[in-house]
């Protein structure tokens, strides 16, 4: 599996993570699923992290926005409408890990959906650092996804 992105898109995700530090940022990835299983990102759709314990969704675990994010159903539907208006689909999500590695947590895995790409940017002391992408396999385990950076998307 591979995700193709351009430098401006990666820059937008990194900048979003730096703006919201020390809280997690989040957003949707709008693009296309390619016939060979790869994905191409065409637009980044930032949303507000609305995590407030997320008890209303049965996700409450005592963590705050420094360790969790929530994309509301309303924001997700708005992202889907934006994607459709551009002839695209939601191909994944992104979020930041303030002062933590760009590796998915167990919480991330438990709330992930198959097929999607999960881009994670590590933000260390307010500065974006590593950025990785992951997908779920058939056993619901995250697998590293290659990120191809291009200037043409």
Coordinates of N, CA and C in Angstrom, one line a residue:
X1 N 0.8 -1.2 0.0 CA 0.0 0.0 0.0 C 0.9 1.2 0.0
X2 N 0.4 2.3 -0.7 CA 1.1 3.5 -0.7 C 0.2 4.7 -0.8
X3 N 0.6 5.8 -0.3 CA -0.2 7.0 -0.3 C 0.7 8.1 -1.0
X4 N 0.2 8.7 -2.1 CA 0.9 9.7 -2.8 C 0.4 11.1 -2.3
X5 N 1.3 11.9 -1.9 CA 1.0 13.3 -1.4 C 1.9 14.3 -2.0
X6 N 1.6 15.6 -1.9 CA 2.6 16.5 -2.4 C 3.1 17.3 -1.2
X7 N 4.1 18.1 -1.4 CA 4.8 18.8 -0.3 C 3.9 19.8 0.4
X8 N 3.0 20.5 -0.4 CA 2.1 21.5 0.2 C 1.1 20.8 1.2
X9 N 0.6 19.6 0.8 CA -0.3 18.9 1.7 C 0.4 18.5 3.0
X10 N 1.6 18.0 2.8 CA 2.4 17.6 4.0 C 2.7 18.8 4.9
X11 N 3.0 19.9 4.2 CA 3.2 21.2 5.0 C 2.0 21.6 5.7
X12 N 0.8 21.5 5.1 CA -0.4 21.9 5.7 C -0.7 21.1 7.0
X13 N -0.4 19.8 6.9 CA -0.7 18.9 8.0 C 0.3 19.2 9.2
X14 N 1.6 19.4 8.8 CA 2.6 19.7 9.8 C 2.2 21.1 10.5
X15 N 1.9 22.1 9.7 CA 1.5 23.4 10.2 C 0.3 23.3 11.2
X16 N -0.7 22.5 10.8 CA -1.9 22.3 11.6 C -1.5 21.7 13.0
X17 N -0.6 20.7 13.0 CA -0.1 20.1 14.2 C 0.6 21.1 15.1
X18 N 1.4 22.0 14.5 CA 2.2 23.0 15.2 C 1.2 24.0 15.8
X19 N 0.2 24.4 15.1 CA -0.8 25.4 15.6 C -1.6 24.9 16.8
X20 N -1.9 23.7 16.8 CA -2.7 23.1 17.9 C -1.9 22.6 19.1
X21 N -0.6 22.5 18.9 CA 0.3 22.0 20.0 C 0.0 22.8 21.3
X22 N -0.1 22.2 22.4 CA 0.2 20.8 22.8 C -1.0 19.9 22.6
X23 N -2.1 20.3 22.0 CA -3.2 19.4 21.7 C -3.1 18.8 20.4
X24 N -3.8 17.7 20.2 CA -3.8 17.0 18.9 C -4.6 17.7 17.9
X25 N -4.1 17.8 16.7 CA -4.9 18.3 15.5 C -5.5 17.1 14.8
X26 N -6.5 17.3 13.9 CA -7.1 16.2 13.2 C -7.7 16.8 11.9
X27 N -7.9 15.9 11.0 CA -8.6 16.3 9.7 C -8.8 15.1 8.8
X28 N -9.4 15.3 7.7 CA -9.7 14.3 6.7 C -8.8 14.4 5.5
X29 N -8.5 13.3 4.9 CA -7.7 13.2 3.7 C -8.7 12.9 2.5
X30 N -8.7 13.9 1.6 CA -9.6 13.7 0.4 C -8.8 13.4 -0.8
X31 N -9.2 12.3 -1.5 CA -8.5 11.9 -2.7 C -9.1 10.8 -3.4
X32 N -8.3 9.9 -4.0 CA -8.8 8.8 -4.8 C -8.2 7.5 -4.4
X33 N -9.0 6.5 -4.4 CA -8.5 5.1 -4.3 C -8.1 4.7 -5.7
X34 N -6.9 4.3 -5.9 CA -6.4 3.9 -7.3 C -6.7 2.4 -7.5
X35 N -6.8 2.0 -8.7 CA -7.1 0.6 -9.0 C -6.1 -0.4 -8.4
X36 N -4.9 0.0 -8.3 CA -3.9 -0.9 -7.7 C -3.9 -0.9 -6.2
X37 N -4.8 -0.3 -5.6 CA -4.9 -0.3 -4.1 C -4.2 0.9 -3.5
X38 N -3.4 1.7 -4.2 CA -2.8 2.9 -3.7 C -3.8 4.0 -3.6
X39 N -3.4 5.0 -2.9 CA -4.3 6.2 -2.7 C -3.5 7.4 -3.1
X40 N -4.3 8.4 -3.6 CA -3.7 9.7 -4.0 C -4.4 10.8 -3.3
X41 N -3.7 11.5 -2.5 CA -4.3 12.7 -1.7 C -4.4 13.9 -2.6
X42 N -5.6 14.5 -2.7 CA -5.8 15.7 -3.5 C -6.1 16.9 -2.6
X43 N -6.6 16.7 -1.4 CA -6.9 17.8 -0.5 C -6.9 17.4 0.9
X44 N -6.4 18.3 1.7 CA -6.4 18.2 3.2 C -7.6 19.0 3.7
X45 N -8.4 18.3 4.6 CA -9.6 18.9 5.1 C -9.5 19.0 6.6
X46 N -8.9 20.1 7.1 CA -8.7 20.2 8.6 C -10.1 20.4 9.3
X47 N -10.2 19.8 10.5 CA -11.4 20.0 11.3 C -10.9 20.3 12.7
X48 N -11.8 20.8 13.5 CA -11.5 21.1 14.9 C -11.5 19.8 15.7
X49 N -10.5 19.6 16.6 CA -10.5 18.5 17.5 C -11.6 18.8 18.6
X50 N -12.7 18.1 18.5 CA -13.8 18.3 19.5 C -13.8 17.3 20.7
X51 N -12.7 16.7 20.9 CA -12.6 15.7 22.0 C -12.8 16.5 23.3
X52 N -13.8 16.1 24.0 CA -14.1 16.6 25.3 C -14.4 15.5 26.3
X53 N -13.6 14.4 26.1 CA -13.8 13.2 26.9 C -14.6 12.2 26.1
X54 N -15.3 12.7 25.1 CA -16.1 11.8 24.1 C -16.9 10.7 24.8
X55 N -17.4 11.0 26.0 CA -18.2 10.1 26.7 C -19.5 9.8 25.9
X56 N -20.0 10.9 25.2 CA -21.2 10.7 24.4 C -21.1 9.6 23.3
X57 N -19.9 9.3 22.9 CA -19.6 8.2 21.9 C -19.1 6.9 22.6
X58 N -19.1 6.9 23.9 CA -18.6 5.7 24.6 C -17.1 5.5 24.5
X59 N -16.4 6.6 24.2 CA -14.9 6.5 24.1 C -14.2 7.1 25.2
X60 N -14.9 7.7 26.2 CA -14.2 8.3 27.3 C -13.2 7.4 28.0
X61 N -12.0 7.9 28.2 CA -11.0 7.2 28.9 C -10.2 8.1 29.8
X62 N -10.7 9.3 30.1 CA -10.0 10.2 31.0 C -8.9 11.0 30.4
X63 N -8.6 10.8 29.1 CA -7.6 11.6 28.4 C -8.2 12.8 27.9
X64 N -7.3 13.8 27.7 CA -7.7 15.1 27.1 C -7.3 15.3 25.7
X65 N -7.4 16.5 25.1 CA -7.1 16.7 23.7 C -5.6 16.6 23.5
X66 N -4.8 16.5 24.6 CA -3.3 16.3 24.4 C -3.0 14.9 23.9
X67 N -4.0 14.0 24.1 CA -3.8 12.6 23.7 C -4.9 12.0 22.9
X68 N -5.9 12.7 22.6 CA -7.0 12.2 21.9 C -7.6 13.2 20.9
X69 N -8.2 12.8 19.9 CA -8.9 13.7 19.0 C -10.3 13.1 18.6
X70 N -11.2 13.9 18.2 CA -12.5 13.4 17.8 C -12.9 14.2 16.6
X71 N -13.3 13.6 15.5 CA -14.0 14.2 14.3 C -15.4 13.9 14.5
X72 N -16.3 14.9 14.7 CA -17.7 14.6 14.9 C -18.3 14.1 13.6
X73 N -19.5 13.4 13.8 CA -20.2 12.9 12.6 C -20.5 14.1 11.6
X74 N -20.9 15.3 12.2 CA -21.2 16.4 11.4 C -20.0 16.9 10.6
X75 N -18.8 16.9 11.2 CA -17.6 17.3 10.5 C -17.3 16.3 9.4
X76 N -17.4 15.0 9.8 CA -17.2 13.9 8.8 C -18.1 14.1 7.6
X77 N -19.4 14.3 7.8 CA -20.3 14.4 6.7 C -20.0 15.7 5.9
X78 N -19.6 16.8 6.5 CA -19.2 18.0 5.8 C -18.0 17.7 4.9
X79 N -17.0 16.9 5.4 CA -15.9 16.5 4.7 C -16.2 15.6 3.5
X80 N -17.2 14.7 3.7 CA -17.6 13.9 2.6 C -18.3 14.7 1.5
X81 N -19.1 15.7 1.9 CA -19.7 16.6 0.9 C -18.7 17.4 0.1
X82 N -17.7 17.9 0.8 CA -16.6 18.6 0.2 C -15.9 17.7 -0.8
X83 N -15.6 16.5 -0.4 CA -14.9 15.5 -1.3 C -15.8 15.2 -2.5
X84 N -17.1 14.9 -2.4 CA -17.9 14.6 -3.5 C -18.0 15.8 -4.5
X85 N -18.1 17.0 -3.9 CA -18.1 18.2 -4.7 C -16.9 18.4 -5.6
X86 N -15.8 17.8 -5.2 CA -14.6 17.8 -6.0 C -14.3 16.6 -6.8
X87 N -15.3 15.6 -6.7 CA -15.1 14.4 -7.4 C -14.1 13.4 -6.7
X88 N -14.0 13.6 -5.4 CA -13.1 12.8 -4.6 C -13.8 12.0 -3.5
X89 N -13.1 11.3 -2.7 CA -13.6 10.5 -1.6 C -12.8 10.8 -0.4
X90 N -13.3 10.4 0.8 CA -12.5 10.5 2.0 C -11.6 9.2 1.9
X91 N -10.3 9.4 1.9 CA -9.4 8.2 1.9 C -8.7 8.0 3.2
X92 N -8.9 8.8 4.2 CA -8.3 8.6 5.4 C -8.4 9.8 6.3
X93 N -7.7 9.8 7.4 CA -7.6 10.9 8.4 C -6.2 11.2 8.7
X94 N -6.0 12.3 9.3 CA -4.6 12.6 9.9 C -4.8 13.2 11.3
X95 N -3.8 13.1 12.1 CA -3.8 13.7 13.4 C -2.4 13.8 13.9
X96 N -2.2 14.6 14.9 CA -0.8 14.8 15.5 C -0.7 14.0 16.8
X97 N 0.6 13.8 17.1 CA 0.9 13.2 18.4 C 1.9 14.2 19.1
X98 N 1.4 15.1 19.9 CA 2.2 16.0 20.6 C 3.2 15.3 21.6
X99 N 4.5 15.6 21.4 CA 5.6 15.0 22.2 C 5.5 13.5 22.3
X100 N 5.1 12.9 21.2 CA 5.1 11.4 21.1 C 5.4 11.0 19.7
X101 N 5.9 9.8 19.5 CA 6.3 9.4 18.1 C 5.1 9.3 17.2
X102 N 5.4 9.3 15.9 CA 4.4 9.2 14.9 C 4.0 7.8 14.6
X103 N 3.6 7.1 15.7 CA 3.2 5.7 15.6 C 1.8 5.7 16.2
X104 N 0.9 4.8 15.6 CA -0.5 4.8 16.1 C -0.5 4.1 17.5
X105 N -1.4 4.7 18.3 CA -1.6 4.1 19.7 C -2.6 3.0 19.6
X106 N -2.8 2.3 20.7 CA -3.8 1.2 20.8 C -5.2 1.9 20.6
X107 N -5.4 3.1 21.2 CA -6.6 3.8 21.0 C -6.9 4.0 19.6
X108 N -5.8 4.5 18.8 CA -6.0 4.7 17.4 C -6.4 3.5 16.7
X109 N -5.8 2.4 17.0 CA -6.1 1.1 16.3 C -7.5 0.7 16.6
X110 N -8.0 0.8 17.9 CA -9.3 0.4 18.3 C -10.4 1.2 17.6
X111 N -10.1 2.4 17.1 CA -11.1 3.3 16.5 C -10.8 3.5 15.0
X112 N -10.0 2.7 14.4 CA -9.7 2.9 13.0 C -10.6 2.0 12.2
X113 N -10.7 2.5 10.9 CA -11.5 1.7 9.9 C -10.6 1.1 8.9
X114 N -10.9 0.0 8.3 CA -10.1 -0.6 7.3 C -10.1 0.3 6.0
X115 N -9.2 0.1 5.2 CA -9.0 0.7 3.9 C -8.4 2.1 4.0
X116 N -8.8 2.9 5.0 CA -8.3 4.2 5.2 C -6.8 4.3 5.4
X117 N -6.2 5.5 5.1 CA -4.9 5.8 5.5 C -5.0 6.6 6.8
X118 N -4.0 6.4 7.6 CA -3.9 7.2 8.9 C -2.6 7.9 9.0
X119 N -2.6 9.1 8.6 CA -1.3 9.9 8.7 C -1.2 10.5 10.1
X120 N 0.0 10.3 10.6 CA 0.3 10.8 12.0 C 1.5 11.7 11.9
X121 N 1.5 12.9 12.4 CA 2.6 13.8 12.5 C 3.0 13.9 14.0
X122 N 4.3 13.6 14.3 CA 4.8 13.8 15.6 C 5.2 15.3 15.7
X123 N 4.7 16.0 16.8 CA 5.1 17.4 17.1 C 5.9 17.4 18.4
X124 N 7.1 17.7 18.3 CA 8.0 17.7 19.4 C 8.3 19.1 19.9
X125 N 7.9 19.5 21.1 CA 8.1 20.9 21.6 C 7.6 21.9 20.7
X126 N 6.5 21.6 20.0 CA 5.8 22.6 19.1 C 6.3 22.6 17.7
X127 N 7.3 21.7 17.4 CA 7.8 21.7 16.0 C 7.5 20.3 15.4
X128 N 6.9 20.3 14.2 CA 6.6 19.1 13.5 C 7.8 18.3 13.2
X129 N 7.8 17.0 13.4 CA 8.9 16.2 13.2 C 8.5 15.1 12.2
X130 N 8.6 13.8 12.7 CA 8.3 12.7 11.8 C 6.9 12.7 11.4
X131 N 6.6 12.2 10.2 CA 5.3 12.0 9.7 C 5.2 10.6 9.1
X132 N 4.2 9.8 9.5 CA 4.1 8.4 9.0 C 2.7 8.1 8.6
X133 N 2.5 7.1 7.8 CA 1.1 6.7 7.4 C 1.0 5.2 7.7
X134 N -0.3 4.8 8.0 CA -0.6 3.5 8.4 C -1.9 3.0 7.8
X135 N -2.1 1.7 7.7 CA -3.4 1.2 7.3 C -3.6 -0.1 8.1
X136 N -4.9 -0.4 8.3 CA -5.2 -1.6 9.0 C -5.2 -2.9 8.1
X137 N -4.6 -4.0 8.6 CA -4.7 -5.2 7.8 C -5.9 -6.0 8.2
X138 N -6.0 -7.2 7.7 CA -7.2 -8.0 7.9 C -7.4 -8.4 9.4
X139 N -6.3 -8.4 10.1 CA -6.3 -8.8 11.6 C -6.5 -7.5 12.5
X140 N -6.8 -6.4 11.8 CA -6.9 -5.1 12.5 C -5.7 -4.7 13.2
X141 N -4.5 -4.9 12.6 CA -3.3 -4.5 13.0 C -2.8 -3.4 12.1
X142 N -2.2 -2.3 12.6 CA -1.7 -1.3 11.7 C -0.4 -1.8 11.0
X143 N -0.3 -1.5 9.7 CA 0.8 -1.7 8.9 C 1.3 -0.4 8.4
X144 N 2.6 -0.3 8.3 CA 3.2 1.0 7.8 C 2.9 1.1 6.3
X145 N 2.5 2.3 5.9 CA 2.2 2.6 4.5 C 3.2 3.6 4.0
X146 N 3.7 3.3 2.8 CA 4.7 4.1 2.2 C 4.1 5.4 1.7
X147 N 4.8 6.5 2.0 CA 4.3 7.8 1.6 C 5.2 8.3 0.4
X148 N 4.6 8.4 -0.7 CA 5.3 8.9 -1.9 C 5.0 10.4 -2.0
X149 N 6.1 11.2 -2.0 CA 5.9 12.6 -2.1 C 6.2 13.1 -3.5
X150 N 5.3 13.9 -4.0 CA 5.4 14.3 -5.4 C 5.1 15.8 -5.4
X151 N 5.5 16.5 -6.5 CA 5.2 17.9 -6.7 C 4.0 18.1 -7.6
X152 N 3.4 16.9 -8.1 CA 2.4 17.0 -9.2 C 1.0 16.8 -8.7
X153 N 0.7 16.4 -7.5 CA -0.7 16.1 -7.1 C -1.5 17.4 -7.0

